[in-house]
Amino acid sequence: MAATKITVNNDGSIRVEGDFEIVDPQGKVFGLAGRTAIGLCRCGHSANKPFCDGSHKAAGFNDTVVARELPPPKPKI
Ligand code: FES
């Protein structure tokens, strides 16, 4: 298994576990109080962004996730 595992959950958060850090746009690290796994919001309804607070359930967020191959990246000009 990779050092960091990211699981995109159906109808909810993005779970990050393993060796990771989460930083703001200035590079300042979020204090995670020893957590080794965290859920990031992908529904846009959390009151504690970027973290999931469970609001996706009340919001009725619905997105089924199936792993797939992405196309090659476009060349940078
Ligand atoms: S994914 Fe859980 S609150 Fe947005």
Short mmCIF file of C-alpha atoms and ligand atoms in Angstrom, two decimals:
data_model
loop_
_atom_site.label_atom_id
_atom_site.label_comp_id
_atom_site.label_asym_id
_atom_site.label_seq_id
_atom_site.Cartn_x
_atom_site.Cartn_y
_atom_site.Cartn_z
CA MET A 1 0.00 0.00 0.00
CA ALA A 2 1.15 3.56 -0.72
CA ALA A 3 2.29 5.71 2.21
CA THR A 4 -0.85 7.75 1.74
CA LYS A 5 -4.22 6.31 0.83
CA ILE A 6 -7.02 8.53 -0.46
CA THR A 7 -10.48 7.04 -0.64
CA VAL A 8 -13.23 8.93 -2.44
CA ASN A 9 -16.37 7.79 -0.66
CA ASN A 10 -19.74 7.39 -2.30
CA ASP A 11 -22.05 10.30 -1.43
CA GLY A 12 -19.53 11.83 0.96
CA SER A 13 -16.02 12.77 1.93
CA ILE A 14 -12.55 12.14 0.64
CA ARG A 15 -10.78 10.09 3.32
CA VAL A 16 -7.04 10.63 3.63
CA GLU A 17 -5.00 8.25 5.75
CA GLY A 18 -1.38 7.35 6.23
CA ASP A 19 1.51 9.77 5.94
CA PHE A 20 0.19 13.20 4.97
CA GLU A 21 -0.10 16.81 5.97
CA ILE A 22 -2.75 19.33 5.02
CA VAL A 23 -1.69 22.92 4.39
CA ASP A 24 -3.43 26.17 3.54
CA PRO A 25 -2.56 28.19 0.41
CA GLN A 26 0.30 29.84 2.29
CA GLY A 27 1.76 26.47 3.24
CA LYS A 28 0.77 26.68 6.92
CA VAL A 29 0.05 23.22 8.28
CA PHE A 30 -3.31 22.36 9.83
CA GLY A 31 -2.96 20.91 13.33
CA LEU A 32 -4.74 17.57 13.26
CA ALA A 33 -4.34 16.76 16.97
CA GLY A 34 -2.69 13.45 16.25
CA ARG A 35 -5.23 12.19 13.73
CA THR A 36 -3.79 9.77 11.18
CA ALA A 37 -6.92 9.84 9.02
CA ILE A 38 -9.20 12.71 8.09
CA GLY A 39 -12.23 13.30 5.88
CA LEU A 40 -12.14 16.19 3.44
CA CYS A 41 -15.42 17.70 2.25
CA ARG A 42 -16.23 17.34 -1.42
CA CYS A 43 -19.90 18.30 -1.23
CA GLY A 44 -19.35 21.96 -0.34
CA HIS A 45 -21.78 21.93 2.61
CA SER A 46 -19.44 21.45 5.57
CA ALA A 47 -19.34 24.24 8.17
CA ASN A 48 -15.77 23.14 8.91
CA LYS A 49 -14.18 23.20 5.44
CA PRO A 50 -11.97 21.75 4.24
CA PHE A 51 -13.00 18.97 6.62
CA CYS A 52 -16.15 16.90 6.37
CA ASP A 53 -18.60 17.43 9.22
CA GLY A 54 -21.26 15.01 8.01
CA SER A 55 -23.41 17.72 6.39
CA HIS A 56 -23.34 15.82 3.09
CA LYS A 57 -26.04 13.53 4.48
CA ALA A 58 -28.52 16.32 5.26
CA ALA A 59 -27.65 18.02 1.97
CA GLY A 60 -28.46 14.86 0.05
CA PHE A 61 -25.09 14.85 -1.69
CA ASN A 62 -25.13 12.04 -4.20
CA ASP A 63 -22.15 10.87 -6.20
CA THR A 64 -21.21 7.27 -6.80
CA VAL A 65 -17.50 6.77 -7.32
CA VAL A 66 -15.94 4.20 -9.62
CA ALA A 67 -12.18 4.18 -10.22
CA ARG A 68 -11.22 4.82 -13.83
CA GLU A 69 -8.30 5.70 -16.04
CA LEU A 70 -7.78 9.37 -16.80
CA PRO A 71 -6.65 10.55 -20.23
CA PRO A 72 -3.00 11.62 -20.55
CA PRO A 73 -2.31 15.16 -19.31
CA LYS A 74 -2.33 17.89 -21.93
CA PRO A 75 1.15 19.13 -22.82
CA LYS A 76 2.07 22.41 -21.16
CA ILE A 77 2.85 25.20 -23.58
S1 FES B 1 -18.44 15.67 2.16
FE1 FES B 1 -19.09 15.56 4.21
S2 FES B 1 -19.76 17.56 4.65
FE2 FES B 1 -19.13 17.66 2.58
#
